[in-house]
């Protein structure tokens, strides 16, 4: 997005306010505006979140900021995340449901906190028995089955950071992440259901193992009692290990607050995904606190976020936050439209869901399917969250009316894999809702908007710029795994004085554009860097381009984000082929295949466009912005810095007459 685009977007009409219903306000966890005053005390305000947890030993310093941007939170404290999400609830809520799981095939499992305790302990014992030790990174490649949160919590119990790789990622992507995290253990499953089909998931592990130069031990769960597909004899069956460790308990390991809890790989502006490393104490405190105040979760609620645990939303707001609060969290294995487009609403009704948390992409999809699939289903949400992209006012209003029945609050939460939890969001009882705006900073968070020169744009000016965060917060990533330099260059360098050891000179760059309206509400416009957001999945253009570059006949490739009414954005791939190569379907198929192979089917491009040349600056840099304008039918804009300004014009004539 260029500066020009931001100004255009920021001129969108401001929307009307919607008041939270009185019944909601009366029961809300955060109903007293004094919460903001408490958190104004920095960093001490954040102790309120830490105090929501059980600590083995209390911290002595809330924040050590002596070596920015390597901040340390709750220094000296020790705790265990699995204890906090499981054991501490046993006395009062042992018989209550922790996980309500529904398989796509209709199988259901009601896992109480007692059951969860048993399973997490046995799994922890199983992991230890194959040599997983404290601080070993375990890579988990599991779909939406109970084994996924159970394995995560088992890792947390023994102090082994997990790195969950979304099940939709390809074998190559898995191999890359296993290598980058230096994992000696990979956890997978034989398969799972998607749109009525049993998908062979072991295939991906087989391919990934052939690909990687490491030699990790692969542990395989099974979706049913027996494997449904061939599982290599080299793999260890989790079921056998569990049989050997039936009824065993494993003492939760006391972890230093700063010990890593997990890695989550995410796309950035280079070809290599980065492993965002999250700490134990600050992260768990932050997601617990925001689950309580933003999600308004109470132990007696049934909470459902139909995202995938393989992304940060699932880590923070399906697993760690909700379970830390001792609530019931729902998991659904399959597709939202299988066998019918009412599946989501049937589940919401059957489990009497109180809080529902989804993405604008999903809302747009529900809207496209039509309200007839919702009508007649008797569910009653009091709270609905959106996350992952800007929500268009039209979609917001539809969600409000047809899903919330005009009686639920909608909370638009802005945050990122790196931030661990919500950073810009209203506290639903304390602010009116405004469609399309994430709203106010979360308690204790200090966002600002900077121009490209690093000057702060006056607050509430309505002017668009770069969204930054000026103070650290406990949920923030610690570093990029194994790469402190990249941590600094990706997030801090641009707006910080990197020679300073005064933390007030260090500013976190979010990579998003935003405006703050006169009323103080922030509206996030989208990424300003080479990262796109496809149906709520974050993809780096460089990653897509590197995948395409693997295809023999391709000379050069550039990826541009095309706006899409349903998915938010979709990738268009512009390619030039080598001399003598014919631009045909077969080459196109290989390009699409390469993306599926390197990243996964979810990253499949919208279009592959063969061109004679790509627009380049005199120094040879590809101008993706121009391609983006072409893909979106916009004016080309300034082409004077180009080596050959006729190139984008030709591409535009080619694409826009298609
Ligand atoms: O561009 C912003 C967008 O999603 C990006 C973060 O993606 P990811 O790390 O995958 O995490 C998604 C779930 C937290 C952001 O840089 N984004 C996220 N939430 C919003 C949003 N854009 C606008 N409004 C939001 N509420």
Coordinates of C-alpha atoms in Angstrom, one line a residue, residues 101-628:
X101 CA -14.3 -31.2 20.8
X102 CA -16.4 -31.9 17.8
X103 CA -14.9 -34.0 14.9
X104 CA -16.1 -33.2 11.5
X105 CA -17.5 -36.7 11.2
X106 CA -19.8 -36.0 14.2
X107 CA -17.7 -37.7 16.9
X108 CA -17.6 -35.6 20.0
X109 CA -15.4 -35.5 23.1
X110 CA -16.1 -33.8 26.4
X111 CA -12.8 -33.5 28.2
X112 CA -13.0 -32.3 31.8
X113 CA -10.2 -30.7 33.6
X114 CA -9.6 -34.0 35.4
X115 CA -9.4 -35.8 32.1
X116 CA -7.2 -33.1 30.7
X117 CA -4.9 -33.4 33.6
X118 CA -4.6 -37.2 33.1
X119 CA -3.9 -36.9 29.4
X120 CA -1.4 -34.0 29.7
X121 CA 0.5 -35.9 32.4
X122 CA 0.6 -39.2 30.4
X123 CA 1.7 -37.3 27.3
X124 CA 4.3 -35.4 29.2
X125 CA 5.6 -38.8 30.5
X126 CA 5.6 -40.1 27.0
X127 CA 7.6 -37.2 25.7
X128 CA 10.1 -37.5 28.4
X129 CA 10.4 -41.3 27.7
X130 CA 11.6 -40.5 24.2
X131 CA 14.2 -38.1 25.5
X132 CA 12.5 -34.7 25.3
X133 CA 14.3 -32.5 27.8
X134 CA 13.7 -29.1 29.2
X135 CA 14.4 -26.4 26.6
X136 CA 14.2 -28.9 23.6
X137 CA 12.0 -27.4 20.9
X138 CA 9.3 -29.9 19.9
X139 CA 7.7 -29.3 16.5
X140 CA 4.0 -30.1 16.5
X141 CA 2.2 -30.6 13.1
X142 CA -1.3 -31.4 14.2
X143 CA -4.7 -30.4 13.0
X144 CA -7.7 -29.4 15.2
X145 CA -7.9 -32.6 17.4
X146 CA -7.6 -32.7 21.2
X147 CA -4.1 -34.2 20.8
X148 CA -2.9 -30.7 19.7
X149 CA -3.6 -28.7 22.9
X150 CA -2.8 -31.8 25.0
X151 CA 0.7 -32.0 23.3
X152 CA 1.2 -28.3 23.8
X153 CA 0.4 -28.5 27.5
X154 CA 2.5 -31.6 27.9
X155 CA 5.5 -29.7 26.4
X156 CA 4.8 -26.8 28.7
X157 CA 4.7 -29.1 31.6
X158 CA 8.2 -30.4 31.1
X159 CA 9.6 -27.1 30.0
X160 CA 10.0 -28.0 26.3
X161 CA 9.1 -25.0 24.1
X162 CA 6.7 -26.1 21.3
X163 CA 6.7 -24.9 17.8
X164 CA 3.3 -25.6 16.3
X165 CA 3.2 -25.7 12.5
X166 CA -0.3 -25.2 11.0
X167 CA -1.5 -28.5 9.6
X168 CA -2.2 -26.9 6.2
X169 CA 1.5 -26.1 5.7
X170 CA 3.2 -28.3 3.2
X171 CA 6.0 -30.9 3.9
X172 CA 8.6 -28.4 2.7
X173 CA 7.4 -25.7 5.1
X174 CA 7.4 -28.2 7.9
X175 CA 10.9 -29.4 7.1
X176 CA 12.1 -25.8 7.0
X177 CA 10.6 -25.1 10.5
X178 CA 12.0 -28.3 12.0
X179 CA 15.4 -27.3 10.7
X180 CA 15.2 -23.7 11.8
X181 CA 14.0 -24.7 15.3
X182 CA 16.6 -27.5 15.5
X183 CA 13.9 -29.9 16.7
X184 CA 14.8 -33.5 17.5
X185 CA 11.1 -34.4 18.0
X186 CA 8.2 -33.9 15.6
X187 CA 4.6 -34.8 16.6
X188 CA 2.1 -35.6 14.0
X189 CA -1.0 -37.7 13.4
X190 CA -2.2 -40.3 10.8
X191 CA -4.8 -38.0 9.4
X192 CA -8.0 -35.9 9.9
X193 CA -11.3 -35.0 8.3
X194 CA -11.8 -32.1 6.0
X195 CA -15.0 -31.8 3.9
X196 CA -15.9 -35.4 4.5
X197 CA -12.6 -36.8 3.4
X198 CA -9.9 -38.4 5.6
X199 CA -6.7 -36.6 4.7
X200 CA -3.5 -38.5 5.0
X201 CA -1.3 -36.3 7.1
X202 CA 1.5 -38.7 7.6
X203 CA 2.5 -38.2 4.0
X204 CA 3.6 -34.7 4.9
X205 CA 5.8 -36.0 7.7
X206 CA 7.3 -38.6 5.4
X207 CA 8.1 -36.0 2.8
X208 CA 9.4 -33.5 5.4
X209 CA 11.7 -36.2 6.9
X210 CA 13.1 -36.9 3.5
X211 CA 13.6 -33.2 3.0
X212 CA 15.3 -32.2 6.2
X213 CA 18.9 -32.9 7.0
X214 CA 18.1 -33.4 10.6
X215 CA 17.0 -36.8 11.9
X216 CA 14.2 -36.1 14.4
X217 CA 12.2 -38.8 16.0
X218 CA 8.6 -38.6 14.7
X219 CA 5.8 -39.4 17.2
X220 CA 2.4 -40.2 15.6
X221 CA -1.0 -39.9 17.2
X222 CA -3.9 -41.6 15.5
X223 CA -7.3 -40.0 14.8
X224 CA -9.1 -43.3 15.6
X225 CA -8.0 -46.2 17.7
X226 CA -6.0 -47.7 14.9
X227 CA -4.1 -45.9 12.1
X228 CA -6.1 -45.3 9.0
X229 CA -3.1 -44.9 6.7
X230 CA 0.3 -46.5 6.5
X231 CA 2.6 -45.2 9.2
X232 CA 6.3 -45.8 8.8
X233 CA 7.9 -48.3 11.3
X234 CA 10.5 -45.6 11.9
X235 CA 7.8 -43.6 13.7
X236 CA 6.8 -44.0 17.3
X237 CA 3.1 -44.5 18.0
X238 CA 2.0 -42.2 20.7
X239 CA -0.7 -44.7 21.7
X240 CA 2.0 -47.2 22.6
X241 CA 3.9 -44.7 24.7
X242 CA 0.7 -43.7 26.5
X243 CA 0.0 -47.4 27.2
X244 CA 3.4 -47.6 28.9
X245 CA 2.7 -44.5 31.0
X246 CA -1.0 -44.9 31.9
X247 CA -1.8 -43.0 35.1
X248 CA 1.6 -41.5 35.5
X249 CA 2.0 -38.0 36.7
X250 CA 4.7 -35.6 35.9
X251 CA 5.6 -32.8 38.2
X252 CA 5.3 -29.5 36.3
X253 CA 8.7 -28.0 35.9
X254 CA 9.2 -24.6 37.5
X255 CA 10.1 -22.3 34.6
X256 CA 11.8 -19.0 34.9
X257 CA 9.3 -16.3 33.8
X258 CA 11.7 -15.5 30.9
X259 CA 12.1 -19.1 29.7
X260 CA 10.5 -19.5 26.3
X261 CA 7.1 -21.2 26.2
X262 CA 6.8 -21.5 22.4
X263 CA 7.9 -20.5 19.0
X264 CA 5.4 -19.4 16.3
X265 CA 6.8 -19.1 12.8
X266 CA 5.3 -16.3 10.8
X267 CA 5.9 -14.6 7.5
X268 CA 7.9 -11.5 7.3
X269 CA 9.5 -9.4 4.6
X270 CA 12.2 -11.9 3.6
X271 CA 11.8 -15.3 2.2
X272 CA 12.5 -17.0 5.5
X273 CA 9.7 -17.2 8.1
X274 CA 10.8 -16.1 11.5
X275 CA 10.3 -17.9 14.7
X276 CA 8.6 -15.5 17.1
X277 CA 9.8 -16.6 20.5
X278 CA 7.3 -16.1 23.4
X279 CA 8.2 -16.1 27.1
X280 CA 6.4 -18.1 29.8
X281 CA 5.5 -15.5 32.4
X282 CA 4.8 -12.3 30.5
X283 CA 2.9 -14.2 27.7
X284 CA 0.7 -16.2 30.0
X285 CA -0.1 -13.2 32.2
X286 CA -0.9 -11.1 29.1
X287 CA -3.2 -13.6 27.5
X288 CA -4.9 -14.5 30.7
X289 CA -5.6 -10.8 31.5
X290 CA -6.8 -10.0 28.1
X291 CA -9.0 -13.1 27.9
X292 CA -10.6 -12.0 31.1
X293 CA -11.1 -8.3 30.3
X294 CA -11.3 -8.2 26.5
X295 CA -12.9 -11.6 25.9
X296 CA -14.9 -11.3 29.1
X297 CA -14.4 -15.0 29.8
X298 CA -15.7 -16.4 33.0
X299 CA -15.1 -20.0 34.2
X300 CA -18.7 -21.0 33.7
X301 CA -18.8 -19.8 30.1
X302 CA -18.6 -21.8 26.9
X303 CA -16.2 -20.0 24.7
X304 CA -15.6 -20.8 21.0
X305 CA -13.0 -19.5 18.7
X306 CA -13.2 -21.5 15.5
X307 CA -9.7 -20.4 14.4
X308 CA -6.9 -23.0 14.0
X309 CA -4.6 -23.5 17.0
X310 CA -1.8 -23.6 14.4
X311 CA -1.9 -19.8 14.3
X312 CA -1.3 -17.3 17.2
X313 CA -5.0 -16.7 17.7
X314 CA -5.5 -20.3 18.6
X315 CA -2.5 -20.4 21.0
X316 CA -3.5 -17.3 22.9
X317 CA -7.3 -17.4 22.7
X318 CA -8.2 -21.1 22.3
X319 CA -5.6 -22.7 24.5
X320 CA -3.6 -20.6 26.9
X321 CA -5.9 -17.7 27.8
X322 CA -9.2 -19.6 28.1
X323 CA -7.7 -22.6 29.9
X324 CA -5.8 -20.4 32.3
X325 CA -9.1 -18.9 33.3
X326 CA -10.6 -22.4 33.8
X327 CA -13.4 -22.0 31.2
X328 CA -14.8 -24.4 28.6
X329 CA -13.2 -23.9 25.2
X330 CA -14.7 -25.5 22.1
X331 CA -12.7 -27.0 19.2
X332 CA -14.1 -28.1 15.9
X333 CA -12.1 -30.2 13.5
X334 CA -13.4 -29.5 10.1
X335 CA -14.8 -27.2 7.5
X336 CA -17.5 -24.7 8.4
X337 CA -19.7 -25.7 5.5
X338 CA -19.6 -29.4 6.0
X339 CA -22.0 -31.1 5.6
X340 CA -24.0 -27.9 5.4
X341 CA -23.5 -24.2 5.7
X342 CA -25.2 -24.3 9.0
X343 CA -22.6 -26.4 10.7
X344 CA -21.1 -23.5 12.8
X345 CA -24.6 -22.5 14.1
X346 CA -25.5 -26.1 14.9
X347 CA -22.4 -26.4 17.1
X348 CA -23.1 -23.0 18.7
X349 CA -26.6 -24.1 19.5
X350 CA -25.6 -27.6 20.7
X351 CA -23.0 -26.4 23.1
X352 CA -24.8 -23.2 24.1
X353 CA -21.8 -21.0 23.2
X354 CA -21.7 -17.7 25.0
X355 CA -18.6 -16.1 23.4
X356 CA -17.8 -16.4 19.8
X357 CA -14.5 -15.3 18.2
X358 CA -13.8 -15.3 14.5
X359 CA -12.3 -13.4 11.6
X360 CA -13.7 -10.9 9.1
X361 CA -13.0 -13.4 6.3
X362 CA -15.3 -15.9 8.0
X363 CA -17.9 -13.2 8.6
X364 CA -17.8 -12.3 4.9
X365 CA -18.2 -15.9 4.0
X366 CA -21.2 -16.4 6.3
X367 CA -22.7 -13.2 4.8
X368 CA -22.2 -14.6 1.3
X369 CA -23.8 -17.9 2.2
X370 CA -26.8 -15.9 3.5
X371 CA -28.7 -15.5 6.7
X372 CA -31.0 -18.4 5.9
X373 CA -28.3 -20.7 7.1
X374 CA -28.2 -19.0 10.5
X375 CA -32.0 -18.6 11.0
X376 CA -33.7 -21.2 13.1
X377 CA -30.6 -22.0 15.1
X378 CA -31.1 -21.2 18.7
X379 CA -27.9 -19.8 20.0
X380 CA -27.3 -16.7 22.0
X381 CA -23.9 -15.0 22.0
X382 CA -23.3 -12.2 24.4
X383 CA -19.9 -11.4 23.0
X384 CA -18.4 -11.7 19.6
X385 CA -14.8 -11.0 18.7
X386 CA -13.2 -10.3 15.3
X387 CA -9.5 -10.6 14.6
X388 CA -7.0 -10.7 11.8
X389 CA -8.0 -8.1 9.3
X390 CA -9.9 -4.8 9.1
X391 CA -13.6 -5.5 9.1
X392 CA -15.7 -3.6 6.6
X393 CA -18.6 -1.8 8.2
X394 CA -21.0 -3.7 6.0
X395 CA -19.7 -7.1 7.3
X396 CA -19.7 -5.7 10.8
X397 CA -23.3 -4.7 10.6
X398 CA -24.3 -8.1 9.2
X399 CA -22.5 -9.9 12.0
X400 CA -24.1 -7.6 14.5
X401 CA -27.6 -8.2 13.2
X402 CA -27.7 -11.7 12.0
X403 CA -25.3 -13.5 14.3
X404 CA -25.4 -11.2 17.4
X405 CA -29.1 -10.5 17.1
X406 CA -28.3 -6.9 18.0
X407 CA -27.8 -7.9 21.6
X408 CA -24.2 -9.0 21.6
X409 CA -21.1 -6.8 21.8
X410 CA -18.6 -7.0 18.9
X411 CA -15.0 -6.5 19.9
X412 CA -12.6 -5.8 17.0
X413 CA -9.1 -6.8 18.3
X414 CA -5.9 -5.7 16.6
X415 CA -2.8 -7.6 17.3
X416 CA -0.1 -9.8 15.7
X417 CA 1.8 -13.1 16.1
X418 CA 4.6 -11.0 17.6
X419 CA 2.4 -9.2 20.2
X420 CA 1.1 -12.3 21.9
X421 CA -2.2 -10.8 22.7
X422 CA -4.6 -7.9 21.9
X423 CA -3.0 -4.5 21.8
X424 CA -5.7 -2.3 20.3
X425 CA -9.2 -3.2 21.3
X426 CA -12.1 -1.7 23.2
X427 CA -13.0 -3.1 26.6
X428 CA -16.5 -4.0 25.6
X429 CA -18.4 -2.6 28.6
X430 CA -16.4 0.6 28.6
X431 CA -16.6 1.9 25.1
X432 CA -19.2 2.1 22.4
X433 CA -18.6 0.0 19.3
X434 CA -17.7 1.6 16.0
X435 CA -17.8 -0.6 13.0
X436 CA -14.5 -0.9 11.3
X437 CA -12.4 0.5 14.1
X438 CA -10.4 -1.6 16.6
X439 CA -10.9 1.3 19.0
X440 CA -8.8 2.1 22.0
X441 CA -5.4 0.9 23.2
X442 CA -5.7 -2.1 25.5
X443 CA -4.9 -1.2 29.2
X444 CA -1.2 -0.2 29.6
X445 CA -0.5 -0.2 25.8
X446 CA 0.9 2.9 24.2
X447 CA 0.4 3.0 20.4
X448 CA 1.2 6.0 18.2
X449 CA 1.2 6.8 14.6
X450 CA 4.4 8.0 12.9
X451 CA 5.1 9.5 9.5
X452 CA 7.7 7.9 7.3
X453 CA 10.4 10.1 8.8
X454 CA 9.7 8.8 12.2
X455 CA 7.9 11.9 13.4
X456 CA 4.9 11.3 15.6
X457 CA 1.6 12.4 13.9
X458 CA -0.5 14.4 16.3
X459 CA -2.9 12.2 18.2
X460 CA -6.5 12.1 17.0
X461 CA -5.6 13.9 13.8
X462 CA -7.3 11.4 11.4
X463 CA -4.1 11.3 9.4
X464 CA -2.7 7.9 8.3
X465 CA 0.7 6.7 9.1
X466 CA 2.8 3.9 10.5
X467 CA 1.4 2.2 13.6
X468 CA 4.0 1.8 16.3
X469 CA 4.0 0.9 20.0
X470 CA 6.1 3.1 22.2
X471 CA 6.3 1.0 25.4
X472 CA 7.0 -2.7 26.0
X473 CA 4.2 -5.0 27.2
X474 CA 4.4 -8.5 28.8
X475 CA 3.0 -10.4 25.8
X476 CA 5.6 -9.2 23.3
X477 CA 7.9 -11.6 21.6
X478 CA 11.3 -12.0 23.2
X479 CA 13.3 -12.3 20.0
X480 CA 13.3 -14.0 16.6
X481 CA 14.5 -17.5 17.5
X482 CA 18.2 -17.7 17.1
X483 CA 18.4 -14.3 15.4
X484 CA 18.6 -11.3 17.6
X485 CA 19.8 -9.1 14.8
X486 CA 16.7 -9.9 12.7
X487 CA 14.5 -9.1 15.7
X488 CA 16.0 -5.7 15.8
X489 CA 16.0 -5.1 12.0
X490 CA 12.4 -6.3 11.5
X491 CA 10.7 -4.5 14.4
X492 CA 12.9 -1.8 15.9
X493 CA 15.5 -0.3 13.7
X494 CA 13.3 1.9 11.7
X495 CA 11.9 4.1 14.5
X496 CA 14.4 3.6 17.3
X497 CA 17.7 5.0 18.2
X498 CA 19.5 1.7 18.2
X499 CA 22.6 3.1 19.9
X500 CA 20.6 4.0 23.0
X501 CA 20.1 1.9 26.1
X502 CA 17.2 4.1 27.2
X503 CA 14.0 2.2 26.5
X504 CA 12.1 5.3 25.6
X505 CA 14.3 5.5 22.5
X506 CA 13.0 2.2 21.3
X507 CA 9.8 2.0 19.3
X508 CA 8.2 -1.2 18.0
X509 CA 7.2 -1.0 14.3
X510 CA 4.0 -3.0 13.7
X511 CA 4.2 -2.9 9.9
X512 CA 0.6 -1.7 9.6
X513 CA -0.9 1.6 8.6
X514 CA -3.4 3.2 10.9
X515 CA -5.4 6.3 11.6
X516 CA -6.6 7.7 14.9
X517 CA -9.9 9.5 14.6
X518 CA -10.9 12.6 16.6
X519 CA -12.7 10.5 19.1
X520 CA -9.5 8.5 19.9
X521 CA -10.5 5.4 18.0
X522 CA -7.8 3.6 16.0
X523 CA -8.6 2.2 12.7
X524 CA -6.0 -0.3 11.3
X525 CA -5.7 -0.1 7.5
X526 CA -3.5 -3.1 6.7
X527 CA 0.1 -4.0 6.1
X528 CA 2.5 -1.4 4.7
X529 CA 5.3 -3.9 4.2
X530 CA 5.6 -6.9 1.8
X531 CA 3.3 -9.0 3.9
X532 CA -0.3 -9.9 2.8
X533 CA -3.3 -11.2 4.6
X534 CA -5.1 -13.9 2.7
X535 CA -8.2 -15.1 4.4
X536 CA -6.7 -14.2 7.7
X537 CA -3.5 -16.1 6.8
X538 CA -0.3 -14.1 6.8
X539 CA 1.9 -14.6 3.8
X540 CA 5.1 -12.9 2.8
X541 CA 5.4 -11.9 -0.9
X542 CA 9.0 -12.9 -0.7
X543 CA 8.2 -16.4 0.4
X544 CA 5.7 -16.8 -2.5
X545 CA 8.3 -15.4 -4.9
X546 CA 11.0 -17.7 -3.7
X547 CA 8.7 -20.7 -4.2
X548 CA 7.9 -19.5 -7.8
X549 CA 11.6 -18.9 -8.5
X550 CA 12.2 -22.7 -7.9
X551 CA 10.3 -23.4 -11.1
X552 CA 12.9 -24.1 -13.9
X553 CA 11.3 -22.1 -16.7
X554 CA 10.7 -19.0 -14.6
X555 CA 13.1 -16.1 -15.1
X556 CA 11.7 -13.7 -12.6
X557 CA 8.6 -13.4 -10.4
X558 CA 6.8 -10.7 -8.4
X559 CA 3.8 -11.2 -6.2
X560 CA 1.2 -8.5 -5.7
X561 CA -1.8 -8.4 -3.3
X562 CA -5.1 -8.1 -5.1
X563 CA -8.1 -7.0 -2.9
X564 CA -10.7 -9.6 -2.7
X565 CA -14.3 -9.2 -1.5
X566 CA -14.2 -12.6 0.3
X567 CA -10.6 -13.3 1.3
X568 CA -9.4 -9.7 2.0
X569 CA -6.4 -10.2 -0.2
X570 CA -5.3 -12.8 -2.7
X571 CA -1.9 -13.2 -4.4
X572 CA -1.4 -12.4 -8.1
X573 CA 1.9 -13.8 -9.4
X574 CA 3.5 -11.9 -12.3
X575 CA 6.2 -13.9 -14.1
X576 CA 8.6 -13.7 -16.9
X577 CA 9.8 -17.0 -18.4
X578 CA 13.2 -17.8 -19.7
X579 CA 14.1 -17.4 -23.4
X580 CA 12.5 -19.9 -25.6
X581 CA 10.0 -21.1 -23.0
X582 CA 6.4 -21.1 -24.0
X583 CA 3.9 -19.4 -21.7
X584 CA 1.4 -22.1 -21.3
X585 CA -0.9 -23.9 -18.9
X586 CA 1.7 -26.5 -18.1
X587 CA 4.2 -23.8 -16.8
X588 CA 1.3 -22.1 -15.0
X589 CA 0.4 -25.4 -13.2
X590 CA 4.0 -25.9 -12.2
X591 CA 4.1 -22.4 -10.7
X592 CA 0.9 -23.1 -8.7
X593 CA 2.3 -26.5 -7.8
X594 CA 5.5 -25.0 -6.5
X595 CA 3.6 -22.6 -4.2
X596 CA 1.5 -25.5 -2.9
X597 CA 4.7 -27.6 -2.4
X598 CA 6.7 -24.9 -0.7
X599 CA 4.1 -23.3 1.4
X600 CA 0.7 -25.1 1.3
X601 CA -2.5 -25.2 -0.7
X602 CA -4.0 -22.3 1.3
X603 CA -1.4 -20.0 -0.4
X604 CA -2.5 -20.9 -3.9
X605 CA -2.3 -17.8 -6.1
X606 CA -5.4 -16.1 -7.5
X607 CA -3.8 -15.6 -11.0
X608 CA -0.5 -16.3 -12.7
X609 CA 0.1 -13.6 -15.2
X610 CA 2.9 -14.0 -17.8
X611 CA 4.5 -10.7 -18.8
X612 CA 7.4 -9.7 -21.0
X613 CA 9.2 -7.7 -18.3
X614 CA 8.6 -6.6 -14.7
X615 CA 8.6 -2.9 -13.7
X616 CA 12.0 -2.1 -12.2
X617 CA 13.8 1.0 -10.8
X618 CA 17.0 2.1 -12.4
X619 CA 18.9 0.1 -9.7
X620 CA 16.9 -3.0 -10.7
X621 CA 14.5 -3.2 -7.8
X622 CA 11.1 -4.6 -8.7
X623 CA 8.3 -2.1 -8.0
X624 CA 5.6 -4.4 -6.6
X625 CA 3.5 -1.4 -5.7
X626 CA 2.8 -0.7 -9.4
X627 CA 1.8 -4.3 -9.9
X628 CA -0.5 -4.0 -6.9

